[in-house]
Amino acid sequence: MSKPRVWISRPFFPDIVDRLREHFEVTQEAEERAYTPVELVAHLKDADAAIIGLADRIDADILRHTPKLRFVANTGVGYNNLDLAALTEAGVGASNTPDVLNETVADYAWALMLAAARRVGEAERWLRAGQWKGSRFEGWLGADVHGKTIGILGMGRIGQAIARRASGFRSPVIYHNRSRLDAAIEKECGATYVDKATLLAQADHLVLVLPFTPANRHSIGAAELKAMKPTATLTNIARGGIVDDEALARALADGEIAAAALDVFEGEPQVHPDLLEQDNVVLSPHIASASRDTRRDMASLAVDNVLAAFGHGPCAGRPPTILNPGVLADAS
Ligand code: 8YV
């Protein structure tokens, strides 16, 4: 009997991919890029499973042409690139990579927040441009982070990991979330629940960790930015589109907030040209989870899910982070 086929849309860690070869015929792309729907169909029409990235959108139109497909493993915790209802309807299991990246993404949220507050990017560009002719006691004044109020919008596991780090900075944490956390978790994270208006008004450094849903689009727009302190910073490590990037560029230019740091953008890899004009914004190319260890853990978890979906490995039959477990129950 021929082995099932798995298509991997991007290159990663050959030793991890090798774990599939005993059970699957593996095709892996040598280059990472965004595929058109037509290209995706061409790659997926004979595949039994796929390991994909956030740029690969799987929806009902694709699934109509992929009758063999049984499982899709997404290499990210966010899965707004998957139409989960359509996958479930088509009987295709899907998984993501939660938890393994929480601490790494939380580290990066702090890195960006600190960089925005202390003007690290701006100062480095200035130095590299040969502008440093002598010290200025009153130059490069930024905002402190220690002791200041950290605001977190979206308090899932990554938000909680960000909050826990605040105790070393002696910074109080306030948060807003769709649902309030249990008192025990609030206590452990040292975080106080507030409504969104209070969060915006009181945060000295606001971090966004919301999942992207159509309802969350432009959760931070012109009105929300006006409601923030003029000395505040805004950090987005969640998803592009949660912030209205054009409104943010205007707010930064008008001094409505002091600075921002963005790892994600609406329409990435394009970045709104008005943001590129602003010096008081730190920009990075969606790398919050990109530590060597964590990217390996994410790849490994995606592979574990595929193996388990086809009855192999220690979790045989129970993909560890499946998003629609009913699909497998229906198939058995
Ligand atoms: C990406 C992310 O997965 O996990 C997520 O939701 O946004 C990131 O970790 C990563 O950039 C790989 O594409």
XYZ file of C-alpha atoms and ligand atoms in Angstrom:
345
model
C 0.000 0.000 0.000
C 1.364 3.432 -0.834
C 2.057 5.832 1.977
C -0.192 8.855 2.508
C 1.206 12.114 1.197
C 1.995 15.170 3.259
C 2.743 18.566 1.703
C 4.801 21.082 3.704
C 4.496 24.601 2.356
C 7.822 25.939 3.666
C 11.315 24.752 4.520
C 12.084 23.888 8.133
C 14.294 21.677 10.319
C 15.069 18.537 8.244
C 15.540 16.344 11.343
C 11.993 17.143 12.467
C 10.546 16.533 9.010
C 12.397 13.195 8.917
C 10.091 11.914 11.676
C 7.306 11.819 9.065
C 9.144 9.784 6.439
C 8.538 6.322 7.873
C 4.794 6.783 7.437
C 4.382 9.450 4.746
C 5.598 10.459 1.360
C 6.772 13.988 2.081
C 6.906 16.896 -0.331
C 8.420 20.030 1.132
C 8.812 23.385 -0.604
C 12.365 24.685 -0.690
C 11.309 28.322 -0.495
C 8.836 30.154 1.712
C 6.305 32.334 -0.067
C 2.595 33.067 -0.230
C 0.667 30.764 -2.565
C -2.296 31.782 -4.681
C -5.476 29.705 -4.232
C -4.775 28.016 -7.586
C -1.262 27.035 -6.458
C -2.571 25.794 -3.130
C -5.086 23.567 -4.894
C -2.336 22.227 -7.167
C -0.249 21.280 -4.118
C -3.110 19.938 -2.028
C -5.244 18.047 -4.513
C -3.288 14.798 -4.063
C -2.277 15.402 -0.446
C -3.638 13.521 2.559
C -2.165 16.016 5.009
C -0.515 19.417 4.940
C 1.708 21.463 7.236
C 1.197 25.108 6.428
C 1.917 28.646 7.589
C -0.127 31.735 8.232
C 0.129 32.958 4.647
C -1.621 29.809 3.389
C -5.372 30.373 3.526
C -7.498 27.206 3.531
C -11.206 27.824 2.940
C -14.239 26.158 1.355
C -13.136 27.111 -2.182
C -9.832 25.277 -1.713
C -11.427 22.309 0.060
C -13.834 21.695 -2.839
C -10.785 20.594 -4.873
C -8.961 18.537 -2.208
C -11.038 15.376 -1.703
C -8.152 13.355 -0.237
C -7.152 15.897 2.385
C -7.718 14.653 5.958
C -5.562 16.880 8.144
C -4.044 20.371 8.132
C -1.444 21.380 10.728
C -0.910 25.130 11.096
C 2.513 26.267 12.356
C 1.165 29.069 14.529
C -1.105 29.504 17.513
C -3.303 31.974 15.607
C -5.322 30.298 12.885
C -7.261 33.078 11.210
C -5.879 31.697 7.922
C -8.067 28.601 8.421
C -11.802 28.536 7.850
C -12.370 26.084 10.664
C -16.083 25.686 9.958
C -15.334 24.787 6.323
C -12.611 22.328 7.362
C -14.945 20.670 9.856
C -17.746 20.555 7.284
C -15.325 18.871 4.845
C -14.272 16.363 7.527
C -10.703 17.702 7.606
C -8.978 17.876 10.999
C -6.929 20.976 11.829
C -4.363 21.802 14.518
C -2.370 24.819 15.698
C 0.693 25.259 17.949
C -0.494 26.736 21.259
C 1.528 27.027 24.472
C 4.975 26.089 23.113
C 5.478 29.731 22.113
C 3.933 31.559 25.099
C 7.143 32.462 26.913
C 9.102 33.358 23.773
C 6.342 35.654 22.517
C 6.034 37.210 25.990
C 9.798 37.897 26.009
C 9.447 39.623 22.651
C 6.457 41.701 23.755
C 8.646 43.097 26.540
C 11.533 43.623 24.115
C 9.304 45.710 21.851
C 7.649 47.573 24.704
C 11.038 48.496 26.170
C 12.404 49.433 22.753
C 9.458 51.752 22.084
C 9.553 53.337 25.550
C 13.338 53.879 25.541
C 13.537 54.810 21.830
C 16.049 52.067 21.009
C 15.336 51.881 17.262
C 15.374 55.627 16.735
C 18.596 56.067 18.693
C 20.338 53.273 16.847
C 19.371 54.699 13.442
C 20.699 58.101 14.542
C 23.997 56.619 15.713
C 24.456 54.563 12.546
C 23.777 57.683 10.491
C 26.890 59.229 12.092
C 24.906 61.845 14.027
C 26.437 61.179 17.429
C 28.816 64.083 17.860
C 28.656 64.328 21.625
C 26.381 63.528 24.532
C 23.312 65.578 25.306
C 22.079 65.315 28.887
C 18.584 66.130 27.779
C 18.711 64.078 24.607
C 16.912 60.859 23.893
C 14.576 61.113 26.867
C 12.196 58.199 26.855
C 9.618 56.777 29.233
C 10.352 54.453 32.122
C 8.816 51.004 32.077
C 9.604 49.944 35.666
C 6.899 51.039 38.037
C 4.583 52.105 35.199
C 1.176 50.601 34.535
C 1.240 47.821 31.949
C -2.078 47.362 30.114
C -2.863 44.097 28.341
C -5.741 43.762 25.903
C -6.483 40.056 25.397
C -5.531 37.941 28.374
C -5.027 34.401 27.084
C -1.961 32.345 27.882
C 0.461 34.739 26.150
C -1.106 37.748 27.886
C -0.692 35.978 31.202
C 2.982 35.234 30.469
C 3.507 38.940 29.688
C 1.784 39.911 32.934
C 3.918 37.574 35.061
C 7.086 39.291 33.867
C 5.858 42.641 35.225
C 6.586 41.788 38.854
C 10.346 42.077 38.277
C 9.733 45.597 36.987
C 7.440 46.373 39.942
C 4.860 47.436 37.387
C 1.167 47.074 38.134
C -0.788 45.217 35.433
C -4.327 45.974 34.313
C -6.070 43.938 31.637
C -9.231 43.673 29.618
C -10.496 40.456 28.080
C -13.746 39.090 26.679
C -14.132 37.146 29.893
C -12.575 37.853 33.257
C -9.941 35.381 34.487
C -10.428 33.255 37.596
C -9.375 35.061 40.753
C -6.542 32.562 41.320
C -5.044 33.250 37.875
C -5.440 37.020 38.326
C -3.559 36.732 41.609
C -0.801 34.587 40.126
C -0.344 37.049 37.242
C -0.716 40.089 39.517
C -3.288 41.474 37.083
C -6.396 43.563 37.734
C -9.421 43.380 35.440
C -10.725 46.712 34.088
C -13.113 47.737 31.312
C -11.639 48.729 27.970
C -12.101 52.483 28.535
C -10.177 52.308 31.824
C -7.453 50.194 30.197
C -6.951 52.794 27.468
C -7.024 55.725 29.892
C -4.705 54.257 32.535
C -2.108 52.132 30.709
C 1.347 53.654 30.387
C 2.344 50.809 28.088
C -0.448 48.958 26.299
C 0.195 45.525 24.728
C -2.255 43.836 22.348
C -2.566 40.052 22.465
C -6.007 39.512 20.928
C -6.742 36.755 18.417
C -7.825 38.170 15.057
C -11.536 37.837 14.383
C -13.696 40.072 12.189
C -15.121 41.548 15.433
C -11.615 42.461 16.642
C -10.680 44.291 13.432
C -9.523 47.827 14.289
C -10.063 47.280 18.019
C -7.539 50.101 18.280
C -8.460 52.932 15.919
C -8.537 56.730 16.013
C -10.957 56.982 18.954
C -9.069 54.462 21.098
C -5.723 56.137 20.377
C -7.180 59.505 21.431
C -8.318 57.905 24.677
C -4.727 56.883 25.575
C -2.213 59.002 27.495
C -0.006 61.195 25.272
C 2.997 59.638 27.055
C 1.818 56.043 26.433
C 3.257 53.380 24.129
C 1.334 50.779 22.144
C 2.765 47.329 21.273
C 1.061 44.924 18.856
C 2.373 41.350 18.771
C -1.025 39.811 18.008
C -2.231 40.199 14.443
C -2.250 42.857 11.792
C -5.675 44.428 11.416
C -6.336 44.622 15.160
C -4.827 48.119 14.915
C -5.913 50.605 12.267
C -2.348 51.227 11.049
C -3.237 54.447 9.199
C -4.885 55.920 12.310
C -1.871 54.844 14.370
C 0.566 56.593 12.030
C -1.526 59.765 12.367
C -1.652 59.468 16.155
C 2.132 59.031 16.287
C 2.674 62.037 14.024
C 0.266 64.195 16.067
C 1.733 63.157 19.422
C -1.488 61.529 20.607
C 0.669 58.700 21.961
C 4.440 58.758 22.462
C 5.552 55.657 20.580
C 4.539 52.270 19.220
C 6.085 48.908 18.436
C 4.593 46.582 15.847
C 5.463 43.010 14.906
C 2.333 42.500 12.789
C 0.635 44.567 10.098
C -2.599 44.703 8.178
C -1.738 43.248 4.737
C 1.771 42.118 5.794
C 4.397 41.806 4.437
C 3.300 45.233 3.198
C 3.699 47.942 5.837
C 1.565 51.068 5.692
C 3.808 53.744 4.124
C 2.766 56.325 6.741
C 4.214 54.097 9.465
C 7.521 53.885 7.616
C 7.659 57.702 7.767
C 7.411 57.775 11.576
C 10.554 57.604 13.678
C 8.728 56.849 16.939
C 7.619 53.366 15.922
C 9.653 50.161 16.162
C 8.854 47.799 13.281
C 9.705 44.105 13.056
C 8.776 41.425 10.501
C 6.435 39.145 12.522
C 9.163 37.438 14.536
C 7.719 37.273 18.061
C 7.908 33.465 18.186
C 11.196 33.263 16.292
C 13.632 31.840 18.803
C 15.538 28.760 17.666
C 14.056 26.558 20.384
C 10.487 27.724 19.968
C 10.368 27.476 16.181
C 11.656 23.893 16.564
C 8.983 23.182 19.170
C 6.289 24.606 16.879
C 7.477 22.499 13.934
C 7.672 19.423 16.123
C 4.155 19.935 17.462
C 2.799 20.285 13.921
C 4.525 17.013 12.981
C 3.179 15.282 16.117
C -0.337 16.333 15.148
C -0.026 14.917 11.637
C 1.488 11.654 12.888
C -1.254 11.262 15.518
C -4.043 12.036 13.038
C -2.876 9.052 10.979
C -2.532 6.738 13.988
C 1.210 7.058 14.672
C 3.390 8.203 17.548
C 2.685 8.433 21.262
C -0.606 10.308 20.763
C -1.864 7.976 18.003
C -5.446 8.858 17.115
C -5.450 11.937 19.380
C -3.630 14.856 17.733
C -2.453 16.821 20.782
C -3.643 20.254 19.706
C -6.466 19.505 17.288
C -8.934 22.383 16.885
C -11.918 20.318 15.700
C -11.694 16.965 17.522
C -15.239 16.039 16.460
C -13.908 15.389 12.942
C -11.788 12.454 14.082
C -14.574 11.078 16.252
C -16.882 11.205 13.204
C -14.283 9.430 11.052
C -13.733 6.541 13.477
C 3.753 32.616 13.384
C 2.192 33.595 14.952
O 3.183 31.385 13.479
O 1.784 31.679 16.245
C 1.307 32.632 15.652
O 0.078 32.854 15.615
O 1.758 34.606 14.523
C 3.640 33.270 14.733
O 4.160 32.481 15.733
C 5.137 32.474 12.921
O 5.502 33.693 12.465
C 5.318 31.451 11.836
O 4.758 31.875 10.632
